[in-house]
mmCIF file of C-alpha atoms in Angstrom:
data_model
loop_
_atom_site.group_PDB
_atom_site.id
_atom_site.type_symbol
_atom_site.label_atom_id
_atom_site.label_comp_id
_atom_site.label_asym_id
_atom_site.label_seq_id
_atom_site.Cartn_x
_atom_site.Cartn_y
_atom_site.Cartn_z
ATOM 1 C CA UNK A 149 -12.702 17.630 5.569
ATOM 2 C CA UNK A 150 -13.269 15.742 2.317
ATOM 3 C CA UNK A 151 -10.993 16.841 -0.561
ATOM 4 C CA UNK A 152 -12.872 18.490 -3.400
ATOM 5 C CA UNK A 153 -10.178 18.358 -6.103
ATOM 6 C CA UNK A 154 -9.873 15.236 -8.216
ATOM 7 C CA UNK A 155 -6.525 15.125 -10.076
ATOM 8 C CA UNK A 156 -6.308 12.699 -13.000
ATOM 9 C CA UNK A 157 -5.194 9.201 -11.983
ATOM 10 C CA UNK A 158 -1.928 9.529 -13.943
ATOM 11 C CA UNK A 159 -1.030 12.774 -12.164
ATOM 12 C CA UNK A 160 -1.760 11.241 -8.773
ATOM 13 C CA UNK A 161 0.576 8.342 -9.617
ATOM 14 C CA UNK A 162 3.363 10.644 -10.833
ATOM 15 C CA UNK A 163 3.185 12.995 -7.862
ATOM 16 C CA UNK A 164 2.923 10.135 -5.357
ATOM 17 C CA UNK A 165 6.060 8.539 -6.807
ATOM 18 C CA UNK A 166 7.834 11.908 -6.729
ATOM 19 C CA UNK A 167 7.006 12.435 -3.056
ATOM 20 C CA UNK A 168 8.204 8.951 -2.097
ATOM 21 C CA UNK A 169 11.493 9.648 -3.862
ATOM 22 C CA UNK A 170 11.832 13.109 -2.315
ATOM 23 C CA UNK A 171 11.737 11.838 1.278
ATOM 24 C CA UNK A 172 14.051 8.903 0.624
ATOM 25 C CA UNK A 173 11.382 6.236 1.054
ATOM 26 C CA UNK A 174 12.620 4.518 -2.122
ATOM 27 C CA UNK A 175 15.729 2.341 -1.855
ATOM 28 C CA UNK A 176 17.343 0.752 -4.920
ATOM 29 C CA UNK A 177 20.444 -1.439 -4.727
ATOM 30 C CA UNK A 178 21.145 -4.187 -7.247
ATOM 31 C CA UNK A 179 24.626 -4.993 -5.914
ATOM 32 C CA UNK A 180 23.452 -5.742 -2.386
ATOM 33 C CA UNK A 181 19.774 -6.744 -2.715
ATOM 34 C CA UNK A 182 17.292 -6.330 0.087
ATOM 35 C CA UNK A 183 15.579 -9.364 1.610
ATOM 36 C CA UNK A 184 11.789 -9.245 1.452
ATOM 37 C CA UNK A 185 9.470 -10.667 4.109
ATOM 38 C CA UNK A 186 9.152 -13.752 1.880
ATOM 39 C CA UNK A 187 12.901 -14.311 2.206
ATOM 40 C CA UNK A 188 13.446 -13.560 -1.478
ATOM 41 C CA UNK A 189 15.984 -10.993 -2.717
ATOM 42 C CA UNK A 190 14.952 -7.711 -4.346
ATOM 43 C CA UNK A 191 16.882 -4.700 -5.697
ATOM 44 C CA UNK A 192 13.994 -2.515 -4.538
ATOM 45 C CA UNK A 193 12.642 -1.593 -1.115
ATOM 46 C CA UNK A 194 10.121 1.035 -0.102
ATOM 47 C CA UNK A 195 9.465 2.429 3.364
ATOM 48 C CA UNK A 196 6.043 4.092 3.423
ATOM 49 C CA UNK A 197 6.235 4.483 7.208
ATOM 50 C CA UNK A 198 8.516 7.479 6.673
ATOM 51 C CA UNK A 199 5.524 9.404 5.323
ATOM 52 C CA UNK A 200 4.076 10.021 8.780
ATOM 53 C CA UNK A 201 7.019 12.347 9.571
ATOM 54 C CA UNK A 202 6.379 14.673 6.606
ATOM 55 C CA UNK A 203 3.135 16.618 7.230
ATOM 56 C CA UNK A 204 2.757 18.270 3.800
ATOM 57 C CA UNK A 205 3.440 15.079 1.886
ATOM 58 C CA UNK A 206 1.402 13.013 4.336
ATOM 59 C CA UNK A 207 -1.608 15.310 3.944
ATOM 60 C CA UNK A 208 -1.378 15.385 0.155
ATOM 61 C CA UNK A 209 -1.128 11.609 -0.171
ATOM 62 C CA UNK A 210 -4.054 11.088 2.192
ATOM 63 C CA UNK A 211 -6.106 13.525 0.096
ATOM 64 C CA UNK A 212 -5.107 11.523 -2.974
ATOM 65 C CA UNK A 213 -6.034 8.226 -1.300
ATOM 66 C CA UNK A 214 -9.396 9.566 -0.133
ATOM 67 C CA UNK A 215 -10.426 10.846 -3.556
ATOM 68 C CA UNK A 216 -9.191 7.634 -5.198
ATOM 69 C CA UNK A 217 -11.331 5.557 -2.841
ATOM 70 C CA UNK A 218 -14.430 7.697 -3.381
ATOM 71 C CA UNK A 219 -13.962 7.842 -7.143
ATOM 72 C CA UNK A 220 -13.415 4.088 -7.489
ATOM 73 C CA UNK A 221 -15.690 2.662 -4.776
ATOM 74 C CA UNK A 222 -18.313 5.354 -4.168
ATOM 75 C CA UNK A 223 -18.948 8.354 -1.960
ATOM 76 C CA UNK A 224 -21.193 6.479 0.503
ATOM 77 C CA UNK A 225 -19.620 3.035 0.161
ATOM 78 C CA UNK A 226 -18.252 2.573 3.699
ATOM 79 C CA UNK A 227 -19.264 2.730 7.341
ATOM 80 C CA UNK A 228 -15.909 2.035 8.968
ATOM 81 C CA UNK A 229 -12.217 2.470 8.093
ATOM 82 C CA UNK A 230 -9.882 -0.239 9.422
ATOM 83 C CA UNK A 231 -6.094 -0.065 9.544
ATOM 84 C CA UNK A 232 -3.909 -3.144 9.420
ATOM 85 C CA UNK A 233 -1.387 -3.491 12.256
ATOM 86 C CA UNK A 234 0.926 -1.648 12.338
ATOM 87 C CA UNK A 235 1.793 0.360 9.230
ATOM 88 C CA UNK A 236 -1.817 0.827 8.170
ATOM 89 C CA UNK A 237 -3.000 2.353 11.449
ATOM 90 C CA UNK A 238 -1.921 6.001 10.969
ATOM 91 C CA UNK A 239 -3.109 6.075 7.373
ATOM 92 C CA UNK A 240 -6.483 4.567 8.291
ATOM 93 C CA UNK A 241 -6.901 7.260 10.961
ATOM 94 C CA UNK A 242 -6.131 10.026 8.469
ATOM 95 C CA UNK A 243 -8.506 8.630 5.829
ATOM 96 C CA UNK A 244 -11.258 8.114 8.431
ATOM 97 C CA UNK A 245 -10.871 11.737 9.533
ATOM 98 C CA UNK A 246 -11.254 12.958 5.963
ATOM 99 C CA UNK A 247 -14.283 10.763 5.284
ATOM 100 C CA UNK A 248 -15.940 11.496 8.632
ATOM 101 C CA UNK A 249 -16.130 7.793 9.533
ATOM 102 C CA UNK A 250 -15.310 5.629 12.559
ATOM 103 C CA UNK A 251 -11.818 4.131 12.614
ATOM 104 C CA UNK A 252 -10.745 0.719 13.894
ATOM 105 C CA UNK A 253 -7.640 -1.397 13.524
ATOM 106 C CA UNK A 254 -6.950 -5.079 12.980
ATOM 107 C CA UNK A 255 -4.260 -7.000 14.829
ATOM 108 C CA UNK A 256 -2.104 -9.526 13.008
ATOM 109 C CA UNK A 257 -3.041 -12.039 15.692
ATOM 110 C CA UNK A 258 -5.038 -11.992 18.950
ATOM 111 C CA UNK A 259 -3.388 -10.266 21.916
ATOM 112 C CA UNK A 260 -3.289 -13.477 23.945
ATOM 113 C CA UNK A 261 -4.839 -11.870 27.038
ATOM 114 C CA UNK A 262 -7.871 -9.804 28.063
ATOM 115 C CA UNK A 263 -10.540 -9.991 25.384
ATOM 116 C CA UNK A 264 -8.063 -11.752 23.052
ATOM 117 C CA UNK A 265 -9.364 -9.453 20.337
ATOM 118 C CA UNK A 266 -8.078 -8.862 16.830
ATOM 119 C CA UNK A 267 -10.316 -5.856 16.196
ATOM 120 C CA UNK A 268 -9.661 -2.741 18.284
ATOM 121 C CA UNK A 269 -12.324 -0.050 18.360
ATOM 122 C CA UNK A 270 -15.979 -0.539 17.519
ATOM 123 C CA UNK A 271 -16.933 -2.629 14.488
ATOM 124 C CA UNK A 272 -20.468 -3.984 14.236
ATOM 125 C CA UNK A 273 -22.316 -6.568 12.200
ATOM 126 C CA UNK A 274 -23.390 -5.354 8.786
ATOM 127 C CA UNK A 275 -20.893 -2.492 8.538
ATOM 128 C CA UNK A 276 -19.100 -2.000 5.231
ATOM 129 C CA UNK A 277 -15.427 -1.782 6.096
ATOM 130 C CA UNK A 278 -12.522 -0.415 4.056
ATOM 131 C CA UNK A 279 -9.135 -1.933 4.939
ATOM 132 C CA UNK A 280 -6.303 0.618 4.678
ATOM 133 C CA UNK A 281 -2.640 -0.402 4.524
ATOM 134 C CA UNK A 282 0.616 1.251 3.516
ATOM 135 C CA UNK A 283 1.428 -1.121 0.648
ATOM 136 C CA UNK A 284 0.837 -4.512 -0.928
ATOM 137 C CA UNK A 285 3.157 -6.858 -2.772
ATOM 138 C CA UNK A 286 1.298 -10.036 -3.740
ATOM 139 C CA UNK A 287 -1.867 -9.332 -1.729
ATOM 140 C CA UNK A 288 -1.541 -12.368 0.512
ATOM 141 C CA UNK A 289 -1.063 -10.532 3.804
ATOM 142 C CA UNK A 290 -4.337 -8.649 3.306
ATOM 143 C CA UNK A 291 -6.452 -11.810 3.421
ATOM 144 C CA UNK A 292 -5.931 -12.466 7.134
ATOM 145 C CA UNK A 293 -7.021 -8.900 7.970
ATOM 146 C CA UNK A 294 -10.071 -9.226 5.716
ATOM 147 C CA UNK A 295 -11.052 -12.525 7.341
ATOM 148 C CA UNK A 296 -10.761 -10.999 10.828
ATOM 149 C CA UNK A 297 -13.047 -8.145 9.762
ATOM 150 C CA UNK A 298 -15.599 -10.542 8.271
ATOM 151 C CA UNK A 299 -15.628 -12.652 11.436
ATOM 152 C CA UNK A 300 -17.324 -9.714 13.211
ATOM 153 C CA UNK A 301 -20.241 -9.928 10.786
ATOM 154 C CA UNK A 302 -19.057 -6.855 8.886
ATOM 155 C CA UNK A 303 -18.219 -6.954 5.198
ATOM 156 C CA UNK A 304 -14.898 -6.042 3.610
ATOM 157 C CA UNK A 305 -14.791 -5.874 -0.176
ATOM 158 C CA UNK A 306 -12.163 -3.149 -0.629
ATOM 159 C CA UNK A 307 -8.602 -2.433 0.446
ATOM 160 C CA UNK A 308 -6.688 0.788 -0.235
ATOM 161 C CA UNK A 309 -2.917 1.256 -0.175
ATOM 162 C CA UNK A 310 -0.490 4.042 -0.967
ATOM 163 C CA UNK A 311 1.880 1.756 -2.835
ATOM 164 C CA UNK A 312 1.204 -1.356 -4.915
ATOM 165 C CA UNK A 313 4.188 -3.267 -6.286
ATOM 166 C CA UNK A 314 2.405 -3.832 -9.607
ATOM 167 C CA UNK A 315 4.848 -6.526 -10.763
ATOM 168 C CA UNK A 316 3.286 -9.774 -9.563
ATOM 169 C CA UNK A 317 0.432 -10.739 -11.922
ATOM 170 C CA UNK A 318 -1.285 -12.946 -9.339
ATOM 171 C CA UNK A 319 -1.965 -10.107 -6.889
ATOM 172 C CA UNK A 320 -5.260 -8.843 -8.304
ATOM 173 C CA UNK A 321 -6.535 -12.409 -8.771
ATOM 174 C CA UNK A 322 -5.569 -13.376 -5.207
ATOM 175 C CA UNK A 323 -7.591 -10.474 -3.849
ATOM 176 C CA UNK A 324 -10.430 -10.840 -6.347
ATOM 177 C CA UNK A 325 -10.838 -14.543 -5.531
ATOM 178 C CA UNK A 326 -11.300 -13.428 -1.923
ATOM 179 C CA UNK A 327 -13.904 -10.848 -2.939
ATOM 180 C CA UNK A 328 -11.628 -7.839 -2.451
ATOM 181 C CA UNK A 329 -10.912 -4.937 -4.830
ATOM 182 C CA UNK A 330 -7.580 -3.093 -4.592
ATOM 183 C CA UNK A 331 -7.202 0.710 -4.773
ATOM 184 C CA UNK A 332 -3.752 2.299 -4.892
ATOM 185 C CA UNK A 333 -1.864 5.502 -5.708
ATOM 186 C CA UNK A 334 1.310 4.355 -7.471
ATOM 187 C CA UNK A 335 3.465 1.354 -8.384
ATOM 188 C CA UNK A 336 7.121 0.524 -8.974
ATOM 189 C CA UNK A 337 6.605 1.462 -12.629
ATOM 190 C CA UNK A 338 5.571 4.978 -11.619
ATOM 191 C CA UNK A 339 8.576 5.245 -9.296
ATOM 192 C CA UNK A 340 10.931 3.989 -12.019
ATOM 193 C CA UNK A 341 9.607 6.554 -14.509
ATOM 194 C CA UNK A 342 9.994 9.390 -12.000
ATOM 195 C CA UNK A 343 13.447 8.194 -10.937
ATOM 196 C CA UNK A 344 14.569 8.184 -14.563
ATOM 197 C CA UNK A 345 13.304 11.707 -15.192
ATOM 198 C CA UNK A 346 14.795 13.106 -11.982
ATOM 199 C CA UNK A 347 18.146 11.330 -12.177
ATOM 200 C CA UNK A 348 17.729 10.115 -8.613
ATOM 201 C CA UNK A 349 19.764 6.956 -9.224
ATOM 202 C CA UNK A 350 22.493 5.851 -11.641
ATOM 203 C CA UNK A 351 21.562 4.492 -15.059
ATOM 204 C CA UNK A 352 23.171 1.167 -14.152
ATOM 205 C CA UNK A 353 20.997 0.819 -11.056
ATOM 206 C CA UNK A 354 17.826 1.816 -12.899
ATOM 207 C CA UNK A 355 18.587 -0.621 -15.718
ATOM 208 C CA UNK A 356 18.996 -3.503 -13.278
ATOM 209 C CA UNK A 357 15.816 -2.502 -11.434
ATOM 210 C CA UNK A 358 13.912 -2.442 -14.723
ATOM 211 C CA UNK A 359 15.155 -5.961 -15.470
ATOM 212 C CA UNK A 360 13.829 -7.067 -12.086
ATOM 213 C CA UNK A 361 10.462 -5.368 -12.577
ATOM 214 C CA UNK A 362 9.965 -6.997 -15.961
ATOM 215 C CA UNK A 363 10.560 -10.502 -14.568
ATOM 216 C CA UNK A 364 10.927 -10.507 -10.772
ATOM 217 C CA UNK A 365 10.715 -14.277 -10.322
ATOM 218 C CA UNK A 366 13.509 -14.964 -12.817
ATOM 219 C CA UNK A 367 15.689 -12.239 -11.241
ATOM 220 C CA UNK A 368 15.145 -13.703 -7.779
ATOM 221 C CA UNK A 369 15.800 -17.287 -8.941
ATOM 222 C CA UNK A 370 19.070 -16.258 -10.558
ATOM 223 C CA UNK A 371 20.218 -14.477 -7.396
ATOM 224 C CA UNK A 372 19.335 -17.395 -5.137
ATOM 225 C CA UNK A 373 21.276 -19.844 -7.301
ATOM 226 C CA UNK A 374 24.386 -17.680 -7.462
#
């Protein structure tokens, strides 16, 4: 149930990036930028939801995430694994299965009927909860989930994601100020390095993406003004 192999962190990052590229979860387009949830433009987009349709890759990444969590946070650090609605739910279930722990999920907002609950499943006061999501950009969306967990009387000091943008310097501070530590498998820098070595995209595209990664705010400002 629990993985026994512990690959080096760098190898986990490289292989995770490679798998995301292999299934076409990575999208790069500098000429026609994507629009992020914030409304800002980006030459990069990643779709971690695709992972659920690839059993071998899905299983490997969940093994990686489980060993990363245990190595960084502890082997007996949690009592409950919570997934964030909706992308985090399948990954939370897979991690909970590996760790032999109860699984719950957190709604973005109350249902509006019935119990009007945000937490589905059983979460009790005093439990140490790990929040699992597919990815994080600036960390802001995680705070609402964490607050909902804490309102039950449980604690939530850790969140784990497959993909962390790794380009916004405020992310770690935003989470840390809220008492939350981030665990992740790979970042855009890992994807860029693997894309360069595999030739998955043109040199022109990769060069423009690297410019964005080095200074995303300036790249976005320039695009919005043009």
